[in-house]
Short mmCIF file of C-alpha atoms in Angstrom, two decimals:
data_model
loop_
_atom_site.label_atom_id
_atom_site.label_comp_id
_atom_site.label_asym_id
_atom_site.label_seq_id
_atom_site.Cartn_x
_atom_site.Cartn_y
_atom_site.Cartn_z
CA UNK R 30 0.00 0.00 0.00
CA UNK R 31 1.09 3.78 -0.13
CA UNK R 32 2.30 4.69 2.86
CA UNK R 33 -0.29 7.66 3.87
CA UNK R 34 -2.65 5.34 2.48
CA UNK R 35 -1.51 2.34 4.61
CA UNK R 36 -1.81 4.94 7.37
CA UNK R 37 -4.97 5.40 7.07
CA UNK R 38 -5.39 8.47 4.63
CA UNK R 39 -5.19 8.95 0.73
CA UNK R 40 -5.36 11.68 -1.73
CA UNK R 41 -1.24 11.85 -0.84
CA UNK R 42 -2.60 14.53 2.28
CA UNK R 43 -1.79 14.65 5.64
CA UNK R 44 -4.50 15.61 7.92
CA UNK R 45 -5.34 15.51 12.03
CA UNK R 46 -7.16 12.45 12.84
CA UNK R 47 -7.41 9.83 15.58
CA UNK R 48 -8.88 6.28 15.16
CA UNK R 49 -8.46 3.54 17.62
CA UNK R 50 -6.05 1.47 15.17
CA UNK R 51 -4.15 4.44 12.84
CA UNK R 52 -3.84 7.73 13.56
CA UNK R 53 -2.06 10.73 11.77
CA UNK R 54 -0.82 14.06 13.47
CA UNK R 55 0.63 16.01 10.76
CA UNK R 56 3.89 14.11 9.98
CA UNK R 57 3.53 11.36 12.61
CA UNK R 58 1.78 8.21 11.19
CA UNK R 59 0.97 5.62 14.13
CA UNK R 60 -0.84 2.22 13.30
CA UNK R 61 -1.67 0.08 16.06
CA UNK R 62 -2.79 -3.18 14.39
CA UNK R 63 -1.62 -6.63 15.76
CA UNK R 64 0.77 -8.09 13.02
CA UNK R 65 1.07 -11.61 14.26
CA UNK R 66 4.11 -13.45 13.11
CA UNK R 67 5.32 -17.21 14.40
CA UNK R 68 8.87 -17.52 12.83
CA UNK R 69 10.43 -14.51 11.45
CA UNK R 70 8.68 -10.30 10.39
CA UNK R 71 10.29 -8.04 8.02
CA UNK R 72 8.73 -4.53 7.63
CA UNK R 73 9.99 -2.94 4.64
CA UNK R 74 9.46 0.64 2.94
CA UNK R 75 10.23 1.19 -0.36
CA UNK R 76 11.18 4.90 -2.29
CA UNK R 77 10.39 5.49 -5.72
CA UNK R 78 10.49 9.26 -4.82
CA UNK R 79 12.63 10.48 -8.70
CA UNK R 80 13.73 14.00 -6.85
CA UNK R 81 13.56 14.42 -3.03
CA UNK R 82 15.29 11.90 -1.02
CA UNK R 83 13.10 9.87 1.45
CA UNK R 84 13.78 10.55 5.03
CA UNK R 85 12.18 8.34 7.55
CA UNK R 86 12.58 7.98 11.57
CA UNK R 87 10.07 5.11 13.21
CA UNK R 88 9.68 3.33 15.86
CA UNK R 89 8.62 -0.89 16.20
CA UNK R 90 6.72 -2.38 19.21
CA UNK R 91 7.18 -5.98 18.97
CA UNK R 92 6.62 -8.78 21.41
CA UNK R 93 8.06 -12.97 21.48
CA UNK R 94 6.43 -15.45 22.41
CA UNK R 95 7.48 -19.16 23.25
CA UNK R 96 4.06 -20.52 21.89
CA UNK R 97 1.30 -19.00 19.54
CA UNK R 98 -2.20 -20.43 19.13
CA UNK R 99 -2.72 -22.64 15.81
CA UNK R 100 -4.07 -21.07 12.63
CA UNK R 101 -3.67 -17.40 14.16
CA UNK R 102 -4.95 -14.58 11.16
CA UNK R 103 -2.41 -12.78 9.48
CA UNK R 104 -2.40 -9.32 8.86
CA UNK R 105 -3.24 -8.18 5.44
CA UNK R 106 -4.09 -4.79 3.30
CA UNK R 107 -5.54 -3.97 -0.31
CA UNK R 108 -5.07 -1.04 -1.90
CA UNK R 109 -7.24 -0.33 -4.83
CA UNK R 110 -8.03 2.56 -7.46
CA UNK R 111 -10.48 3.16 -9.84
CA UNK R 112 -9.46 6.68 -11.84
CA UNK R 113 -12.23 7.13 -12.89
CA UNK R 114 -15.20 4.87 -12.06
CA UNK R 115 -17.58 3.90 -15.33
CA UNK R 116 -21.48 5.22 -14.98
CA UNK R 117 -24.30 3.22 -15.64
CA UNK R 118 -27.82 3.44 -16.30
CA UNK R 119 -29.29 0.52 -15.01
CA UNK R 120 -32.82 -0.63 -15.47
CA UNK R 121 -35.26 1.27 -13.51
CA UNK R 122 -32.36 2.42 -11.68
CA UNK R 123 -31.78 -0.86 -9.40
CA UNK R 124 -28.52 -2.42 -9.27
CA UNK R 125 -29.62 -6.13 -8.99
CA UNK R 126 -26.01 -7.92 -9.29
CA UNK R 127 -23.29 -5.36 -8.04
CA UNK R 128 -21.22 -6.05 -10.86
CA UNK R 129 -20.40 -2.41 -11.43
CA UNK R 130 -19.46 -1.96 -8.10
CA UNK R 131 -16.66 -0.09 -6.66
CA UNK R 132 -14.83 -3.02 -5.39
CA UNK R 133 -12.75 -2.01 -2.16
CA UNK R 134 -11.63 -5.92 -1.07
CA UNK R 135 -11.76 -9.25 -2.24
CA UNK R 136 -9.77 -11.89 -0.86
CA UNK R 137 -10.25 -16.07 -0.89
CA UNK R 138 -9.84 -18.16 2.07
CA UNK R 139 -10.86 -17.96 5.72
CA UNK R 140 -10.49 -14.58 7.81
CA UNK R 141 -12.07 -11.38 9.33
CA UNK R 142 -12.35 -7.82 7.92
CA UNK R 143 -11.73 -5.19 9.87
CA UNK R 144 -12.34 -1.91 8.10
CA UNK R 145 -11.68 0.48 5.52
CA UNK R 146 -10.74 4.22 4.25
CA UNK R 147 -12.55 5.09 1.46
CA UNK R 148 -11.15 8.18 -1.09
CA UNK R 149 -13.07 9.90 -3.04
CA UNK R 150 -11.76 12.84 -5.58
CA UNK R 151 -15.10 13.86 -6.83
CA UNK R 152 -15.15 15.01 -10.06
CA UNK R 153 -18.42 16.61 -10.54
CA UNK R 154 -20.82 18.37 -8.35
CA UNK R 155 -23.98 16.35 -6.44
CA UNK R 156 -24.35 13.93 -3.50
CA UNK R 157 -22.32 10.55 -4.16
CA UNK R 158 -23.38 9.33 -0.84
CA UNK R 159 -26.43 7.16 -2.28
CA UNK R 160 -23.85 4.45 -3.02
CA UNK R 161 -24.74 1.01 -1.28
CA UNK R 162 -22.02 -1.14 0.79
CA UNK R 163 -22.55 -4.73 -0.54
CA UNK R 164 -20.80 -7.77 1.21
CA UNK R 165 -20.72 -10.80 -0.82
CA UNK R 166 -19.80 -13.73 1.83
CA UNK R 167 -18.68 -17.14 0.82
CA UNK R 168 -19.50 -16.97 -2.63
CA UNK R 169 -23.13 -15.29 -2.22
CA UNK R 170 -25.40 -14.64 -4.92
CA UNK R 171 -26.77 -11.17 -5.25
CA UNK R 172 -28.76 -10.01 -2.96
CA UNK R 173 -25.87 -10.25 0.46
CA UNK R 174 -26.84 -10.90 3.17
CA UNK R 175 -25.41 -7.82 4.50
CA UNK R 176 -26.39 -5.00 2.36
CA UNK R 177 -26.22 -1.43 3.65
CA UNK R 178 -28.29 1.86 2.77
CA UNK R 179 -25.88 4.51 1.56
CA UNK R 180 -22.00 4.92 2.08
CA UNK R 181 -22.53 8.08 4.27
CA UNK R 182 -24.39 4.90 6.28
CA UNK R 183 -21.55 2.32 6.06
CA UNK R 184 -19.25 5.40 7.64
CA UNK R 185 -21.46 5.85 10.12
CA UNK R 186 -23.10 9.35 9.24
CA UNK R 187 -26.51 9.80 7.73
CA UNK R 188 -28.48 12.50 5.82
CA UNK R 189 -24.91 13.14 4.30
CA UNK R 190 -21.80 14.74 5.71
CA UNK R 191 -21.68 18.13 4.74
CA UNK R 192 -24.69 18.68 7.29
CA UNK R 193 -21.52 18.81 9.89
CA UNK R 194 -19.83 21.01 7.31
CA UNK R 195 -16.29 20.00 9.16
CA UNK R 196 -14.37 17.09 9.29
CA UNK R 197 -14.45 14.80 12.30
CA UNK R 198 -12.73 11.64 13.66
CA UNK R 199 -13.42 9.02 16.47
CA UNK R 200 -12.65 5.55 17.48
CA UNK R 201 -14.10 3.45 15.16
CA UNK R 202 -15.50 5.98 12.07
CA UNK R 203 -14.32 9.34 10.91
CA UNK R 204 -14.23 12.20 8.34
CA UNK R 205 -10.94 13.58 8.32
CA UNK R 206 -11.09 15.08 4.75
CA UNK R 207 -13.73 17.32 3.48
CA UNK R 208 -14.17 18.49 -0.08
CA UNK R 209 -15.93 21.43 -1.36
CA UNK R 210 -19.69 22.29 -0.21
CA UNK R 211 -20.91 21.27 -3.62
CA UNK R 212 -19.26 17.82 -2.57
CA UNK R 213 -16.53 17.75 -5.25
CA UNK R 214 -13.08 17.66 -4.51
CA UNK R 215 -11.28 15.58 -2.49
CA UNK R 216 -12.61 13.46 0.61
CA UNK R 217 -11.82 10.46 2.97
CA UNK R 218 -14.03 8.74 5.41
CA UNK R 219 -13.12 5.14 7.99
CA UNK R 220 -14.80 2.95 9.16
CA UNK R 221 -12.93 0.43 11.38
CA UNK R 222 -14.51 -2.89 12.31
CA UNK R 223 -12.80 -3.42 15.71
CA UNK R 224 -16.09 -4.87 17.94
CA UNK R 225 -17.92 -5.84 14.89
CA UNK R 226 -15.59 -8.15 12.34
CA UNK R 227 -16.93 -9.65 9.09
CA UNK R 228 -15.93 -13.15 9.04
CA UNK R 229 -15.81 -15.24 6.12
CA UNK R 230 -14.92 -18.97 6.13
CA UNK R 231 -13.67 -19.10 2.11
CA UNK R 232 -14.14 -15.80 0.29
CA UNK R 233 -15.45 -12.37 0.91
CA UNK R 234 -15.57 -9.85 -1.91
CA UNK R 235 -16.81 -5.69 -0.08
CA UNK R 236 -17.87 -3.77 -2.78
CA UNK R 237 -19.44 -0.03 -3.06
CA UNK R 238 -21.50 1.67 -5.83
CA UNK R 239 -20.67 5.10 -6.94
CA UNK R 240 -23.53 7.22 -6.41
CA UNK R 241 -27.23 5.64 -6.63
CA UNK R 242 -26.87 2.42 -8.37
CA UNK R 243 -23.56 3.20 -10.09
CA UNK R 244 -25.00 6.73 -11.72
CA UNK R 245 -21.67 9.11 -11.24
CA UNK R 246 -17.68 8.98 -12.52
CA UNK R 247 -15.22 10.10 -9.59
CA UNK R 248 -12.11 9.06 -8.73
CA UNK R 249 -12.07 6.21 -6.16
CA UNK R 250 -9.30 4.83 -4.08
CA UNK R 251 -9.33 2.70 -1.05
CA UNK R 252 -6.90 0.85 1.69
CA UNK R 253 -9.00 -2.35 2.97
CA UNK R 254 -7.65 -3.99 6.53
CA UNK R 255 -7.92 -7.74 7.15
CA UNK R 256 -6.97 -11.18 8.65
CA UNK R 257 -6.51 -14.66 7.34
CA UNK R 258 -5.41 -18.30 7.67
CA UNK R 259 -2.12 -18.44 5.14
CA UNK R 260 -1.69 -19.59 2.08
CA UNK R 261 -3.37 -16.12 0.78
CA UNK R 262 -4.34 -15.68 -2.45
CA UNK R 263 -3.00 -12.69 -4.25
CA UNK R 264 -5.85 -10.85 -6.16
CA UNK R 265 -4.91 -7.48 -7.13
CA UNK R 266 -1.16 -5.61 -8.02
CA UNK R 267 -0.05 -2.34 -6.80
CA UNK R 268 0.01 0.30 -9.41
CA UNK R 269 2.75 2.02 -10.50
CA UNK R 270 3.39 5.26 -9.19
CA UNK R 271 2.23 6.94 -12.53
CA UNK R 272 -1.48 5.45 -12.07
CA UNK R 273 -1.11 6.25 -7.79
CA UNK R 274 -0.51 9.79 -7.97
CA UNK R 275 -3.64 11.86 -7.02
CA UNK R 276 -4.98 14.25 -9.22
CA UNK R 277 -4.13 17.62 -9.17
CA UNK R 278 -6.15 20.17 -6.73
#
């Protein structure tokens, strides 16, 4: 993942937030999710800065352990973009598969999710909040089982964020970017699934819309936090930097 992104913002910012597992005070990044390990860890940055050198000064909390319990999760992320997303026009305008989706994690095997940032560099003006979270669970068929109202919903807000008109952060669910008033521009939102995991038991595939039933083009990027039993399958690559760079303002 990028690094801000793995920190829990994207867009390339920095902003003031605080979340019970990442937080980000101007240039301090802190992440405070277990990364279980039984034989050996290796965290690893890697600079493909072309000018400015890449200076970096962390610290590692780490504990051993003589014995860990069998078939502990593993600590994963998935960083995704879609620049831009494709609109539709559905019949009647009901999305009735979710194959147009915005698709923010998919991963085979068996684990728990446990949350997401979402970022969103809106391209044109109106509400894109009338997007649907859909989680497809062990090969469901559409519709999920768990199906949710709106993605100011799935972050926790409702009747849209710009009610607030400010940006806001707390344990579990935040807003710590804010776009323009005519909701373009660029914007993040969390929501971290701490006391409420998703489990799956062979697949799990958390996908969005973009806008009511995939009606609007934006920008969409997102950083998706999990566990699983190993072996993983790999499902997605990193972009290169050209195609990770944020637009300009």
């Amino acid at each position: 993942a990028p690094l801000g992104d793995f920190f829990g913002l994207g867009h390339a910012k920095t902003a003031y937030f605080a979340a019970l597992p990442v937080s980000m005070f101007d240039r301090g990044f802190n992440c405070y999710f277990p990364m279980p390990f039984y034989r050996n860890a290796r965290i690893e940055i890697v600079s493909e800065c072309e000018t400015l050198p890449l200076i970096l000064y962390f610290y590692i909390d780490y504990e051993l352990h003589e014995i860990l319990p069998e078939s502990l999760g593993t600590f994963h992320v998935q960083w995704r973009r879609e620049n831009p997303t494709r609109a539709v026009q559905l019949p009647n305008d009901q999305n009735r598969s979710g194959n147009d989706n915005y698709i923010i994690l998919e991963a085979s095997g068996h684990g728990h999710y446990v949350g997401c940032h979402l970022d969103i560099d809106a391209l044109s003006p109106g509400w894109w909040g009338e997007g649907d979270d859909m989680f497809f669970i062990d090969g469901e068929q559409w519709p999920p089982a768990i199906h949710g109202t709106g993605t100011e919903d799935y972050f926790c807000g409702a009747w849209n964020f710009n009610y607030v008109n400010r940006t806001f952060s707390s344990p579990y669910y935040g807003y710590p970017l804010k776009g323009n008033d005519d909701y373009t521009g660029k914007h993040s939102m969390y929501r971290y699934h701490i006391e409420d995991p998703i489990v799956f038991q062979e697949s799990i595939l958390f996908s969005i819309e973009h806008g009511h039933a995939n009606d609007m083009t934006h920008d969409y990027s997102s950083t998706a936090y999990w566990y699983q039993a190993e072996p993983h399958k790999k499902v997605v690559d990193l972009l290169p930097v050209g195609q990770r760079l944020p637009r300009a303002e």
